[in-house]
CSV table of C-alpha atoms in Angstrom, one decimal:
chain,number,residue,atom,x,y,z
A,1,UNK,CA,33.1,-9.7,-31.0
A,2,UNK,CA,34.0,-7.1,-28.9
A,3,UNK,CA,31.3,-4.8,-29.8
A,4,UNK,CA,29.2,-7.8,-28.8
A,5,UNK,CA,30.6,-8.3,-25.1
A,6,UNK,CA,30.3,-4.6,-24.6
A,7,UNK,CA,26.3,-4.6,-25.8
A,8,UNK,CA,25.8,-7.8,-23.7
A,9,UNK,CA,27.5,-5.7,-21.0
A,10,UNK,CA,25.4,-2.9,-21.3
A,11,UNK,CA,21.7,-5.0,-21.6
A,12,UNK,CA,22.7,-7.2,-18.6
A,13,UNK,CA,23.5,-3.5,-16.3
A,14,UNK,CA,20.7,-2.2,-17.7
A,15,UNK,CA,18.1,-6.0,-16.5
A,16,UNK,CA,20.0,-5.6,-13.4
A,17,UNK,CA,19.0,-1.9,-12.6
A,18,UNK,CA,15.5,-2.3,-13.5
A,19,UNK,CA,14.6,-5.9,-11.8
A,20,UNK,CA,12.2,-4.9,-9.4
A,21,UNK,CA,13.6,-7.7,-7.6
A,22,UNK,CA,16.5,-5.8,-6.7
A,23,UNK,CA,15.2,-2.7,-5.8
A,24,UNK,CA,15.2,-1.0,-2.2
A,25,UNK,CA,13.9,1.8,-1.7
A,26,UNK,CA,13.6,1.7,1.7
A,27,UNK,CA,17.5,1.6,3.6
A,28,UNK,CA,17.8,0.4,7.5
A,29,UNK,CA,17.7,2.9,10.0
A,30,UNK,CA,16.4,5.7,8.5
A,31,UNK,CA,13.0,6.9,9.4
A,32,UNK,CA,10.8,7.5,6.6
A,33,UNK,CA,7.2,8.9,6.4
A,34,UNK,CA,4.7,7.0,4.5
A,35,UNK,CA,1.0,7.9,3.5
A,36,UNK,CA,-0.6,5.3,2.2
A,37,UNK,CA,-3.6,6.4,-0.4
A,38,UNK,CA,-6.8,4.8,-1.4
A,39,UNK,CA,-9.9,3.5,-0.9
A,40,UNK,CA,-11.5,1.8,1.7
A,41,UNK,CA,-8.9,-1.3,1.2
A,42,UNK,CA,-6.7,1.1,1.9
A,43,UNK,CA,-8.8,2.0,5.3
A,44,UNK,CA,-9.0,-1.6,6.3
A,45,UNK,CA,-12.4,-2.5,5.8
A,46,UNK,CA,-13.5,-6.2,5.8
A,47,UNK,CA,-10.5,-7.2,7.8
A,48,UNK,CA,-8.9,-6.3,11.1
A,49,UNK,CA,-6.4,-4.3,12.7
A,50,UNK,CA,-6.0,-1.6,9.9
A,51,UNK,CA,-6.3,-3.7,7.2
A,52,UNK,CA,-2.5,-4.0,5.4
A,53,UNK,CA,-1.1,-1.1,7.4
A,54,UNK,CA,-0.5,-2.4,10.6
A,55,UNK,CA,1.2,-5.8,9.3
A,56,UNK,CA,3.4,-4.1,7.4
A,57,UNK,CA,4.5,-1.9,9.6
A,58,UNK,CA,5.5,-4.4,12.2
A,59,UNK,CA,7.4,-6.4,9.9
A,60,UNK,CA,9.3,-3.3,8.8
A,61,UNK,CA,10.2,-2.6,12.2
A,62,UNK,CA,10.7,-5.8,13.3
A,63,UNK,CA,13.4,-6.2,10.4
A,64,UNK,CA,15.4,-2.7,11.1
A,65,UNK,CA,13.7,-0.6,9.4
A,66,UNK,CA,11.8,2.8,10.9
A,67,UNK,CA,8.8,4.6,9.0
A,68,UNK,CA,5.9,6.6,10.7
A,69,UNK,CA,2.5,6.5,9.0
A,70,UNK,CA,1.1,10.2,7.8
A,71,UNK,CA,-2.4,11.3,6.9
A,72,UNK,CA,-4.7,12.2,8.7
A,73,UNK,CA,-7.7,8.9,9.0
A,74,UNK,CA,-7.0,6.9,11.8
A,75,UNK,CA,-10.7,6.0,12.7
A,76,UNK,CA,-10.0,6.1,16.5
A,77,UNK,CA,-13.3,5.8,17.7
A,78,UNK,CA,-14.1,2.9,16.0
A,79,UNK,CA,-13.2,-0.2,17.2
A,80,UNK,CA,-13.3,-2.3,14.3
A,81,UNK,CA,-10.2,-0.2,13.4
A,82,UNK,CA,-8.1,-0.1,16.8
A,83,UNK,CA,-5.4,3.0,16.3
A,84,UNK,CA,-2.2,2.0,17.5
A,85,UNK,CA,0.8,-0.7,16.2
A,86,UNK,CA,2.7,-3.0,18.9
A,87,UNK,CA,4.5,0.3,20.0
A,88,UNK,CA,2.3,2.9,20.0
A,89,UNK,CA,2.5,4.2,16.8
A,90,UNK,CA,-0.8,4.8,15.1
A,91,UNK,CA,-0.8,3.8,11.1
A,92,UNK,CA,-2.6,7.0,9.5
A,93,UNK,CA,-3.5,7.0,6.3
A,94,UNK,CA,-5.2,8.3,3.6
A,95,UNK,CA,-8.1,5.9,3.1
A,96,UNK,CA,-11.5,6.5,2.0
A,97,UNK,CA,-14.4,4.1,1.9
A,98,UNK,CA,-15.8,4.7,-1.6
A,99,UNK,CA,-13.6,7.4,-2.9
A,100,UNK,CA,-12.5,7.4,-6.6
A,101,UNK,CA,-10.1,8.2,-8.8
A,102,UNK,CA,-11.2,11.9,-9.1
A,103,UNK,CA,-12.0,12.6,-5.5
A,104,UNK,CA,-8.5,11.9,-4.8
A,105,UNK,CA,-7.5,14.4,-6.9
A,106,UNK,CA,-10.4,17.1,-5.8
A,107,UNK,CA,-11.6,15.8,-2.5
A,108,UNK,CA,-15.0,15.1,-1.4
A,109,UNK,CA,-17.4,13.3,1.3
A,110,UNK,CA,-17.9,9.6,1.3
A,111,UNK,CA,-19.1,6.7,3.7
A,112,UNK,CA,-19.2,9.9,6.4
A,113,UNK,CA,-15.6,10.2,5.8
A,114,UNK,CA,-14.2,13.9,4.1
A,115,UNK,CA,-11.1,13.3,1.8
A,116,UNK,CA,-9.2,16.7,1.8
A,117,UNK,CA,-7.6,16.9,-1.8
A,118,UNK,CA,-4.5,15.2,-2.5
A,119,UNK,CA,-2.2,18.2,-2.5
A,120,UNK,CA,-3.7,19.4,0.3
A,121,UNK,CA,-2.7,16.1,2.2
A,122,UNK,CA,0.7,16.0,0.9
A,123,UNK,CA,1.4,19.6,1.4
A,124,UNK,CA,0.4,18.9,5.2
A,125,UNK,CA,1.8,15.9,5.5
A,126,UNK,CA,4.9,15.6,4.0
A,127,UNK,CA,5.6,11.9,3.1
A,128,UNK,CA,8.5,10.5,2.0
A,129,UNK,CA,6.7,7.4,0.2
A,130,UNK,CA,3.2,7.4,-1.1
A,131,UNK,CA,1.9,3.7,-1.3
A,132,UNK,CA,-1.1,4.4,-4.1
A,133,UNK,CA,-4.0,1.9,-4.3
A,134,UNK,CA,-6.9,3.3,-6.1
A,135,UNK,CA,-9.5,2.6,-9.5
A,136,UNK,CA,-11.6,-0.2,-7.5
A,137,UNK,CA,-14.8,2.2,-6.9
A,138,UNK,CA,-14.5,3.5,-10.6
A,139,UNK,CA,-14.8,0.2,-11.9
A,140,UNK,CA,-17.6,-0.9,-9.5
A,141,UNK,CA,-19.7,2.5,-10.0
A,142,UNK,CA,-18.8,2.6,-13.7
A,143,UNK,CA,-17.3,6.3,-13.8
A,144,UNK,CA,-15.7,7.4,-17.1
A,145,UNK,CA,-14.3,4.3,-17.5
A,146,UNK,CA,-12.7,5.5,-20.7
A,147,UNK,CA,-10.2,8.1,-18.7
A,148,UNK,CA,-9.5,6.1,-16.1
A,149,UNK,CA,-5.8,5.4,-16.8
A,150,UNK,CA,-5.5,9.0,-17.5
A,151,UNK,CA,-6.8,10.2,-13.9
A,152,UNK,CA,-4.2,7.6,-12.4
A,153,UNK,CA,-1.6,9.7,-14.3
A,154,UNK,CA,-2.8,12.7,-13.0
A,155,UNK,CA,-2.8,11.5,-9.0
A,156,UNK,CA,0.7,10.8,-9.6
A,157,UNK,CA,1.5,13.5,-11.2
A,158,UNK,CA,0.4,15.6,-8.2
A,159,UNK,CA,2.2,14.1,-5.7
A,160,UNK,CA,5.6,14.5,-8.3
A,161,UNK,CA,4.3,18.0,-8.5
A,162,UNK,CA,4.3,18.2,-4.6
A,163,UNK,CA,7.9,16.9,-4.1
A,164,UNK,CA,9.5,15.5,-7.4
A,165,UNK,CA,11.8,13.5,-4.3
A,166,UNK,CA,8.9,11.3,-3.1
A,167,UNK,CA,8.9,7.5,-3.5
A,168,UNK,CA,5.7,6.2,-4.9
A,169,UNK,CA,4.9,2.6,-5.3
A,170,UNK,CA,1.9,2.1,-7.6
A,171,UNK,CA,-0.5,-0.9,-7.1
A,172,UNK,CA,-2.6,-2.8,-8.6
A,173,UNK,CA,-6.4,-2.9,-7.7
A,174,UNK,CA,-7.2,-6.5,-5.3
A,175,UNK,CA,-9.1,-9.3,-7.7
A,176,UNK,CA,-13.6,-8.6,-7.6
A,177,UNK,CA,-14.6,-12.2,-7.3
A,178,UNK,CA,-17.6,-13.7,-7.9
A,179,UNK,CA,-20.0,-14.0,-11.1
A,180,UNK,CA,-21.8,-10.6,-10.0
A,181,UNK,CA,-18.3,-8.9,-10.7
A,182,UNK,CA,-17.1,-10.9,-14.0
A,183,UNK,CA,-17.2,-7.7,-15.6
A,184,UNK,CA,-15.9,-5.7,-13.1
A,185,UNK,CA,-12.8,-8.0,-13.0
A,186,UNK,CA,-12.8,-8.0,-16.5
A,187,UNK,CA,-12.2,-4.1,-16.4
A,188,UNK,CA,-10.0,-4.5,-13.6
A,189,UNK,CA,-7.4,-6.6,-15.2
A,190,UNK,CA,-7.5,-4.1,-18.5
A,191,UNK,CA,-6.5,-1.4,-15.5
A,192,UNK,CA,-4.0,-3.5,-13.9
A,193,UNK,CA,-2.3,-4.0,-16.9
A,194,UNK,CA,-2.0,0.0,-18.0
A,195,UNK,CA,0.0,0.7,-15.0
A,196,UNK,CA,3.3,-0.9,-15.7
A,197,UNK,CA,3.7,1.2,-18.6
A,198,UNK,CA,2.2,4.6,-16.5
A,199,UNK,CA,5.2,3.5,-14.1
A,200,UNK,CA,7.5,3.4,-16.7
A,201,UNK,CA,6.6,6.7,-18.0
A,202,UNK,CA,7.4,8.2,-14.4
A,203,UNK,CA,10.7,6.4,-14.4
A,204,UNK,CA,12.2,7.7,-17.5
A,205,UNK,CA,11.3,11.0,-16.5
A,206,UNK,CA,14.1,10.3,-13.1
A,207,UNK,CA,11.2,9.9,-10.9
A,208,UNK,CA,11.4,7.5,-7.5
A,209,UNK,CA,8.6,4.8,-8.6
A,210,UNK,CA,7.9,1.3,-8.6
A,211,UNK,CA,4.8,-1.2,-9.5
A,212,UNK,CA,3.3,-3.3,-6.8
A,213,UNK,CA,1.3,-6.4,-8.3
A,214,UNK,CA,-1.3,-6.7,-5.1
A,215,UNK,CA,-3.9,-8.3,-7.5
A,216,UNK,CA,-1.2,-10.9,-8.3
A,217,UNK,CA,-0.7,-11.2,-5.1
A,218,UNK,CA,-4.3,-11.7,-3.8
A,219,UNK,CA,-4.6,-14.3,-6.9
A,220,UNK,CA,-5.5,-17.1,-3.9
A,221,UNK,CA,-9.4,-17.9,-3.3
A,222,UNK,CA,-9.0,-17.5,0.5
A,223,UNK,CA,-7.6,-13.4,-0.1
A,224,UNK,CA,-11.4,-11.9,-0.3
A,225,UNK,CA,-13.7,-11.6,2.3
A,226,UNK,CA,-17.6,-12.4,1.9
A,227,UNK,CA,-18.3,-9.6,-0.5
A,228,UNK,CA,-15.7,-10.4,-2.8
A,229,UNK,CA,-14.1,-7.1,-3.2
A,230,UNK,CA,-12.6,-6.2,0.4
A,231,UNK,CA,-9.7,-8.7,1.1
A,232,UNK,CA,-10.1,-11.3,4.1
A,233,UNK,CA,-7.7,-11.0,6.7
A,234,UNK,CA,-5.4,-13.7,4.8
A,235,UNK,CA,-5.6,-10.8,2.1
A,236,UNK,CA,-4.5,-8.0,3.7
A,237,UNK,CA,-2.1,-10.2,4.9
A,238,UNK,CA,-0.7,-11.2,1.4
A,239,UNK,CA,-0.7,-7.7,0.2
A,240,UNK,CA,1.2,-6.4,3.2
A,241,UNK,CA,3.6,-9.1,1.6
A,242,UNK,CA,3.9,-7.6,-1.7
A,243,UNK,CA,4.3,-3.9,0.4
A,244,UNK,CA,7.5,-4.8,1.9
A,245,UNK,CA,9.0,-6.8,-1.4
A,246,UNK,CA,8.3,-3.8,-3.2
A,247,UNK,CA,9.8,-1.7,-0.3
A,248,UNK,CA,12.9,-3.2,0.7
A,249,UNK,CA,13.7,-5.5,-2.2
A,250,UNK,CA,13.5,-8.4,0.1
A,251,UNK,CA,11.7,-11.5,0.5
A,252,UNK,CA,8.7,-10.7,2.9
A,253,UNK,CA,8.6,-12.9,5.9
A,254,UNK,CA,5.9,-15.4,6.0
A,255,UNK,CA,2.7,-15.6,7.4
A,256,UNK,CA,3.1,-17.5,10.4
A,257,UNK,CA,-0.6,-18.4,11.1
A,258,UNK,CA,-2.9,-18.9,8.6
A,259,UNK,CA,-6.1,-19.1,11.2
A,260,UNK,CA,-4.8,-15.9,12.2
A,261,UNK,CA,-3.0,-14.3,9.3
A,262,UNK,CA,-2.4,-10.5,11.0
A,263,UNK,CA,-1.5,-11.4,14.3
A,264,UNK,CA,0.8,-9.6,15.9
A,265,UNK,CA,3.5,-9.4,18.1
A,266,UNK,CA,2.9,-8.8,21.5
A,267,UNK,CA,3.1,-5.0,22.9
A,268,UNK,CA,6.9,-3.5,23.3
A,269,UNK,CA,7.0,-2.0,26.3
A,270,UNK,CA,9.6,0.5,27.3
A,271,UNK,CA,12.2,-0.8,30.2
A,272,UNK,CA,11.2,2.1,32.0
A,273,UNK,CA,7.3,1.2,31.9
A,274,UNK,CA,8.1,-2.2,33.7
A,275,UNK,CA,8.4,-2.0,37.3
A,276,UNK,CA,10.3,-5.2,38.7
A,277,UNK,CA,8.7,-7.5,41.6
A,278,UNK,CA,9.8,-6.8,45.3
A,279,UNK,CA,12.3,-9.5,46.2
A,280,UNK,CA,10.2,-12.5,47.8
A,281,UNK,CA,6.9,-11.7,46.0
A,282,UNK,CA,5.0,-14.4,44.9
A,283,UNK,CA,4.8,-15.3,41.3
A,284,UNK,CA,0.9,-15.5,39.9
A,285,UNK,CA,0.3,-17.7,36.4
């Protein structure tokens, strides 16, 4: 019996330590740098406002806790993709529109965009926490297909290689709706499925990781926009939710208006920035 209690002891530890429920990897009041890398979901195209990025960072700060965004896309002269958060800070990234698996790993020029290679970006850049998106333009362009698991290995492997230290939180790809991507999907769900086990790997080995179920997330018919692979606003907006669970081990706060799924708080201004009214001035509405 006793050698019972103490086994029962030891499994429920050992559930407890690896509910991803229950993990934080993020602590209040310490400023981390994140780098978010992927594709051109990652850049925020088909939505608004940066896409997941920006979302997620203003809950995170709103809540107490302080990261800065590294990489270096920011888009500023587009307006689709307006640079800065509520205060200023602008959410860089590394997100590229069409970019696969293996042009994170060796760089290369897409959608008029050039992706340095990985260690390049994290030897510049530094980041604490690597959010890691990425497989959707394999599967859509049918690219060796058959090592595609393996090159996710690889991209994580590098950024281990980089600094064994870094947080990495692995995601699933979004959902490709419609009938003209059934077997995209298909392929997609066979990927998803791999990565638990990839993350496992990492974690044996002592390594900071976690998985991110995004496409579980996005499961909802009102997360994909009109081409059925970029995620509607309500989307990005569900997968900034599944971000900050992963990230702080916390419930993510709720999406306030579904009309308007990423807006945000009004602009913080500093106390300094704010000049008061002379006494006796008329008030204008």
């Amino acid at each position: 019996m006793r050698r019972l209690m103490t086994l029962l002891m030891v499994l429920a530890v050992s559930f407890c330590v690896n509910d991803p429920a229950d993990a934080a990897f993020l602590v209040k009041g310490q400023n981390v740098k994140v780098m978010p890398v992927g594709d051109s979901i990652t850049l925020g195209k088909g939505g608004m406002v940066g896409g997941y990025r920006k979302i997620l960072y203003e809950w995170l700060i709103a809540n107490g806790y302080a990261i800065t965004y590294v990489g270096k896309q920011n888009l500023p002269g587009n307006p689709k993709y307006p640079a800065a958060c509520s205060d200023g800070s602008i959410p860089y990234h590394e997100g590229y529109g069409s970019i696969r698996t293996d042009m994170v790993l060796t760089g290369g020029t897409v959608e008029r965009q050039t992706a340095p290679p990985l260690a390049t970006s994290l030897e510049k850049f530094k980041p604490d926490v690597v959010l890691l998106m990425i497989g959707t333009n394999d599967i859509l362009q049918s690219y060796q297909l058959d090592t595609l698991e393996e090159r996710l290995g690889k991209i994580i492997d590098a950024i281990y290689a980089a600094n064994p230290k870094t947080i990495v939180l692995v995601a699933s790809i979004a959902p490709l709706g419609g009938w003209t991507h059934a077997a995209h999907e298909t392929r997609a769900k066979a990927y998803n499925a791999a990565i638990p086990g990839i993350v496992a790997k990492e974690q044996a080995l002592g390594h900071q990781i976690g998985f991110v179920d995004v496409h579980e997330a996005m499961s909802s018919k009102d997360a994909l926009g009109p081409d059925m692979v970029h995620p509607s606003d309500m989307g990005y907006a569900k997968m900034a939710q599944a971000w900050y669970k992963a990230l702080t081990g916390e419930e993510a706060p709720a999406i306030a208006d579904p009309k308007n799924p990423l807006m945000l708080p009004p602009p913080i201004l500093p106390s300094s920035s704010v000049t008061p009214a002379p006494a006796g001035s008329p008030v204008v509405h």
